[in-house]
Coordinates of C-alpha atoms in Angstrom, one line a residue:
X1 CA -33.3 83.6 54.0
X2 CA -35.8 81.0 52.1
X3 CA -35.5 83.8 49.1
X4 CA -32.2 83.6 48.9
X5 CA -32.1 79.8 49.0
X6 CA -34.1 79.3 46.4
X7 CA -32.5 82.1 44.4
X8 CA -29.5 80.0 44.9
X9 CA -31.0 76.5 43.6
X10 CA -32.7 78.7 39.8
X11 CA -29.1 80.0 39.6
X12 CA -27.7 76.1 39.6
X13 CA -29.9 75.0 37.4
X14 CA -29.9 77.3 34.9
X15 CA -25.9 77.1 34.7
X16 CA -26.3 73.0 34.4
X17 CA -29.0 73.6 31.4
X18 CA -26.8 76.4 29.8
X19 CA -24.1 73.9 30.2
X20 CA -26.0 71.1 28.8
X21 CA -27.0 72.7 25.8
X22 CA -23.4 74.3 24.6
X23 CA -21.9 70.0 25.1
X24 CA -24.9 69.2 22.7
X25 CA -24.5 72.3 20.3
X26 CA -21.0 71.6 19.9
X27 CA -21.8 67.9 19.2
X28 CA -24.5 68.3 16.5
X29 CA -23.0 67.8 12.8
X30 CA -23.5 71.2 10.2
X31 CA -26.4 72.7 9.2
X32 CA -27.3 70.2 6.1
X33 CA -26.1 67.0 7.5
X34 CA -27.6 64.1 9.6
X35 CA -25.5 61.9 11.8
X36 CA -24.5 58.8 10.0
X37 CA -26.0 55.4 11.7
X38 CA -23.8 53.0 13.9
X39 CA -23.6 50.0 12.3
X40 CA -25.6 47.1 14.3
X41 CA -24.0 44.8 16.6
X42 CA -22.9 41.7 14.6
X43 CA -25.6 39.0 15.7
X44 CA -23.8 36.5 17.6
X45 CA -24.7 33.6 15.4
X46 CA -22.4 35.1 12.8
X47 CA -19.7 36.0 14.7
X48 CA -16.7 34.0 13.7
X49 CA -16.8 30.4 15.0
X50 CA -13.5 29.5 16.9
X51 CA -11.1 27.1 14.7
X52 CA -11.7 23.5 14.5
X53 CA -9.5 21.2 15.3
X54 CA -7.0 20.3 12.0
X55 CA -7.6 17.1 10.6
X56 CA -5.0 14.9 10.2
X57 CA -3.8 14.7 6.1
X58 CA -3.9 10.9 5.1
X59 CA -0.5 9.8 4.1
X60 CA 0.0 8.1 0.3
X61 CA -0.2 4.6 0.7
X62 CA 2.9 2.5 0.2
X63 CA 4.4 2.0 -2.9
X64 CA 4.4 -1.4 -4.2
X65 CA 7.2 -4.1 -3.7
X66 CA 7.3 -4.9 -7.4
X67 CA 7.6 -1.2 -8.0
X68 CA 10.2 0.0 -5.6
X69 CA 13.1 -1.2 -7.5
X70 CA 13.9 0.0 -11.0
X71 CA 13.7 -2.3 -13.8
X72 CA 16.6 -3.0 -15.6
X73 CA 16.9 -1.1 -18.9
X74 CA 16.4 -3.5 -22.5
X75 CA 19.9 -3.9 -23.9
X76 CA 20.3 -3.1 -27.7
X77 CA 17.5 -3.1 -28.0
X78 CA 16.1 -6.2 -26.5
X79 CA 14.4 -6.7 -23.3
X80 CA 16.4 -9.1 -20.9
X81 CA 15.9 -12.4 -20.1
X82 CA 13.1 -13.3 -17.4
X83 CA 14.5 -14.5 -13.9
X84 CA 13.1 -17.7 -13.0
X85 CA 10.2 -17.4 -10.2
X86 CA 11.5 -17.9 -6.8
X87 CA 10.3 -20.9 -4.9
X88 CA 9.7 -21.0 -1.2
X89 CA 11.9 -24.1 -0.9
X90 CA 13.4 -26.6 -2.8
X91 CA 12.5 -30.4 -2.6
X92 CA 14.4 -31.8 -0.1
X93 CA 17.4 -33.2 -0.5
X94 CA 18.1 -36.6 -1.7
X95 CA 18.7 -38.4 1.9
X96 CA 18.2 -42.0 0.9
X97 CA 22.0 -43.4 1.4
X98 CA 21.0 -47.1 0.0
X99 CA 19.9 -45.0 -3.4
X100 CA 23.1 -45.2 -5.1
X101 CA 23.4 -49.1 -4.3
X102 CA 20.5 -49.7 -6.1
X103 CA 21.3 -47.9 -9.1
X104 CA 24.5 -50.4 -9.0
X105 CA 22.7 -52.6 -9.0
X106 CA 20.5 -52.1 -11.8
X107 CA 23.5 -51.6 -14.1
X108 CA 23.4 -47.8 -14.0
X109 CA 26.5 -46.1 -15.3
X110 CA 26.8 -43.0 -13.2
X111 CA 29.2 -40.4 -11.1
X112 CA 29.0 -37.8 -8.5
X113 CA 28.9 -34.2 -9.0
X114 CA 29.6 -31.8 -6.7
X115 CA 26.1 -30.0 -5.4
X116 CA 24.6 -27.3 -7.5
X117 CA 23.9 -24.1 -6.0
X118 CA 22.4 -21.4 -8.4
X119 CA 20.2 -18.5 -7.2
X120 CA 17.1 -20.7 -6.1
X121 CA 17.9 -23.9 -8.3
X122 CA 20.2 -26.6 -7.2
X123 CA 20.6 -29.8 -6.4
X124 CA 22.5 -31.3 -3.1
X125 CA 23.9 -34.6 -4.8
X126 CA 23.4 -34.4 -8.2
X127 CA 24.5 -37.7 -10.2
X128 CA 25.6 -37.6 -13.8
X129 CA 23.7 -40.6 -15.9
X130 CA 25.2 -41.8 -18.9
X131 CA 24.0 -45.4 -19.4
X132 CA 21.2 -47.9 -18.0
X133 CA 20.1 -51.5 -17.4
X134 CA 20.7 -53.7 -20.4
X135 CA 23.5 -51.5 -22.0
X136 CA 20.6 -48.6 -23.0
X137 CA 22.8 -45.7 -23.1
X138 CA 21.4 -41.8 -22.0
X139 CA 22.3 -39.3 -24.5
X140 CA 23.7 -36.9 -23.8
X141 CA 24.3 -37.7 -20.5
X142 CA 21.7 -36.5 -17.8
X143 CA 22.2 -34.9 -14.5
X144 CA 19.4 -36.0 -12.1
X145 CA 19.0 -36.8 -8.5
X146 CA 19.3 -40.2 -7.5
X147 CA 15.7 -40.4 -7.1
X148 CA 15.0 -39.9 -10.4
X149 CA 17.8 -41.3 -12.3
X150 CA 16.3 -44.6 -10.0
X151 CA 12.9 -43.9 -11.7
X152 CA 14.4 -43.4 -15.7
X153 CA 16.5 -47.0 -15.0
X154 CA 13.1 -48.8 -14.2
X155 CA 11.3 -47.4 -16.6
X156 CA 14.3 -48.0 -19.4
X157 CA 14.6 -51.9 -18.3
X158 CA 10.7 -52.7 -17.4
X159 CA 8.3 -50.2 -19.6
X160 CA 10.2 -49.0 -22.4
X161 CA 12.5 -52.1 -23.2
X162 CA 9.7 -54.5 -22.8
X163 CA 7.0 -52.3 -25.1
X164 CA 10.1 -52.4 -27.7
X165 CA 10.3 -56.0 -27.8
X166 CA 6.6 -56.5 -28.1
X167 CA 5.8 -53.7 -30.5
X168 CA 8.9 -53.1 -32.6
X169 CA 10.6 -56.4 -31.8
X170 CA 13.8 -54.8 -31.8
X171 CA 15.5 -54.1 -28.2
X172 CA 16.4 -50.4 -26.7
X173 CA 19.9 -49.2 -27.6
X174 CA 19.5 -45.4 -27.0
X175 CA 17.1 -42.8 -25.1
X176 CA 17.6 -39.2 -26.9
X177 CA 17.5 -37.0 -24.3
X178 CA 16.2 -33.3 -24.7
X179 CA 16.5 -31.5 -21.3
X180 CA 17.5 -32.5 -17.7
X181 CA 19.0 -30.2 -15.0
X182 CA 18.0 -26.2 -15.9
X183 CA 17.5 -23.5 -14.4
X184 CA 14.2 -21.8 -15.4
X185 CA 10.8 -21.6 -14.4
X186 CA 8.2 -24.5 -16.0
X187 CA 7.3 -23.9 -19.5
X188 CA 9.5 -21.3 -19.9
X189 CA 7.2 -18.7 -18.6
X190 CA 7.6 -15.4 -16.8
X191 CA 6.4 -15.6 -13.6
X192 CA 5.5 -19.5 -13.1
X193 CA 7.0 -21.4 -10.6
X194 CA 10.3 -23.0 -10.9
X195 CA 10.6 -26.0 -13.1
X196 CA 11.9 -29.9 -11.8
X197 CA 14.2 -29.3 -14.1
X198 CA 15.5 -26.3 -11.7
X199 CA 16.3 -29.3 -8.8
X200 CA 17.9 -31.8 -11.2
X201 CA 14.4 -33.6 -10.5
X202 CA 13.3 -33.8 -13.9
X203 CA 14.0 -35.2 -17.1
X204 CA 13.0 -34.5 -21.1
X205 CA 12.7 -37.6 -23.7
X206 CA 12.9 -36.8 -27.4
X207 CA 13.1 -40.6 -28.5
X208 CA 14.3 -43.4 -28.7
X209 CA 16.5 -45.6 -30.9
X210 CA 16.7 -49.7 -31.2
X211 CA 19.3 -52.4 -32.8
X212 CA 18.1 -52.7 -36.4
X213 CA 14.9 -50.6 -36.2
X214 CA 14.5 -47.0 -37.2
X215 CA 14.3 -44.7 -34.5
X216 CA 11.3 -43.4 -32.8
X217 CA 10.6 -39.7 -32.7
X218 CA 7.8 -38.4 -29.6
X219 CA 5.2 -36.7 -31.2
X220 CA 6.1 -38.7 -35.0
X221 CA 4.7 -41.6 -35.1
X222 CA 1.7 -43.1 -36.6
X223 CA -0.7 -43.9 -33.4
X224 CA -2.3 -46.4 -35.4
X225 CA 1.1 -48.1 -36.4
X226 CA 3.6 -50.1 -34.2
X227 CA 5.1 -47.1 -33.5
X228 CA 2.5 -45.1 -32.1
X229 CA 1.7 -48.1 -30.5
X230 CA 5.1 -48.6 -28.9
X231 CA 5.0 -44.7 -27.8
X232 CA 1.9 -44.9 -26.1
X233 CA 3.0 -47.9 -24.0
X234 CA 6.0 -46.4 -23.0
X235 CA 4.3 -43.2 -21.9
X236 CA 1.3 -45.1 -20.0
X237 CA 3.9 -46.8 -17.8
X238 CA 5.8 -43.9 -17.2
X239 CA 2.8 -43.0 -15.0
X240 CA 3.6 -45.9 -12.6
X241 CA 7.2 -44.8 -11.5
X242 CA 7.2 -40.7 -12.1
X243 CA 5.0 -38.4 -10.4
X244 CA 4.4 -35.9 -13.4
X245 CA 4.2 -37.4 -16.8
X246 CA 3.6 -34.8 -20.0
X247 CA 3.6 -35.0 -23.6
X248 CA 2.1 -34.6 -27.0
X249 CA -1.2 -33.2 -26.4
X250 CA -0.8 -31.8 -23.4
X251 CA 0.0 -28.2 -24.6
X252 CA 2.1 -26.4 -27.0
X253 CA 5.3 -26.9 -25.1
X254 CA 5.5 -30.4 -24.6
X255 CA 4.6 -31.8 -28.6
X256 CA 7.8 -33.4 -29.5
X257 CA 8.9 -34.7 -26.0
X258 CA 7.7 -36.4 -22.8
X259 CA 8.5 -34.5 -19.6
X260 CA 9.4 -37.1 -16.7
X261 CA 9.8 -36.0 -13.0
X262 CA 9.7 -36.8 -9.7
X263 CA 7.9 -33.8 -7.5
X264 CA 6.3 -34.4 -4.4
X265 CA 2.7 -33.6 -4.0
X266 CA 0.3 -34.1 -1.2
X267 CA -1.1 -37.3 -0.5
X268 CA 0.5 -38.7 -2.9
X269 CA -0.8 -37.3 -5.9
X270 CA 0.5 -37.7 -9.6
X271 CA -0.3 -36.1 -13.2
X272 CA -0.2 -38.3 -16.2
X273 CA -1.2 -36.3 -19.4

């Protein structure tokens, strides 16, 4: 019985190795060729990283104001005229009622006009001026707030009458008048603020004229002669009654004429030039 037992157990195992080596026969490549490698596990360092996060794409910035609208196109051939700058405000409103009373009184020759409203310029009670104290007339006649049309009568009857009579001996007959109310920006330039002359607040002298005396010309006379003399006092006292006084020397723009207004500044402050 132990015979045939282990009879039994050299049978098994010699069927499991015949076995065994037919599965490994049958898997071993031709006679002449070797089993081509595995390829190596890819290290984990390089294995793909996972996806980062997309960062956000930074939008263009805005496009500028002065840029977003067109500008207009030149017209045969010519570029068009520059708009006067806008203001923040205008001056305010002439709101002195006794104003007019005292022109009146001074012998000013004036009327209403209706107000002015155009774009940013304007002018709530604009007067027209065509003559002041002492039968001096204003030509052409000047539109002006009452402010300022106050300020040329004073300066007519007590700086430019008086320096006439001492320099010239001759009394005022006439103020030639270059500019008053306009729409524009100062000097003309692109891009500058609005002028006085946009608020009726501000007034242009070319000369002057006199009973039996040649006229006077800003910007023509001799400074060393009676005159120059005369011009210079009239534009020194101009400084006492207007808050911006400009003339020949000043720049380019203003050779031939003295530029008179009336705009408010802080604390007071004036420009005589």
């Amino acid at each position: 019985m132990p015979m045939l037992r282990s009879s039994l157990v050299f049978i098994f195992v010699s069927l499991a190795t015949a076995l065994a080596g037919a599965h490994a026969a049958s898997a071993a490549p031709p006679s002449g060729e070797s089993a081509a490698p595995l390829p190596p596990e890819r290290p984990p360092e390089l294995s793909s990283p996972p996806p980062a996060a997309a960062e956000a794409v930074p939008l263009p910035p805005e496009r500028p104001s002065d840029l977003a609208s067109p500008q207009p196109a030149p017209q045969n051939g010519k570029a068009p005229e520059p708009a006067p700058a806008q203001q923040a405000a205008a001056p305010p409103p002439d709101d002195d009622p006794e104003c007019p009373e005292r022109l009146a009184r001074l012998g000013v020759r004036s009327k209403a006009l209706p107000a002015i409203a155009e774009g940013a310029c304007g002018a709530t009670t604009p007067l027209e001026v065509a003559g002041l104290p002492d039968g001096v007339a204003v030509s052409p006649p000047v539109t002006l707030t009452c402010r300022a049309a106050e300020a040329l009568a004073l300066w007519s009857r007590d700086v430019v009458g008086v320096a006439a009579d001492k320099e010239l001996s001759a009394p005022l007959s006439r103020i030639v008048i270059g500019t008053s109310y306009q729409c524009r920006s100062q000097n003309h330039q692109q891009g500058a603020k609005l002028s006085e002359h946009a608020f009726a607040n501000g007034v242009d002298v070319a000369g002057f004229e006199f009973h039996k005396h040649a006229a006077v010309t800003i910007g023509k006379a001799d400074p060393e002669g009676p005159e120059g003399r005369f011009a210079d006092a009239s534009r020194t006292g101009a400084c006492r009654l207007f808050t911006t006084v400009l003339g020949p020397g000043t720049n380019a723009e203003h050779a031939d004429h003295l530029h008179l207004d009336m705009r408010d500044r802080r604390n007071g402050y004036r420009i005589c030039q």
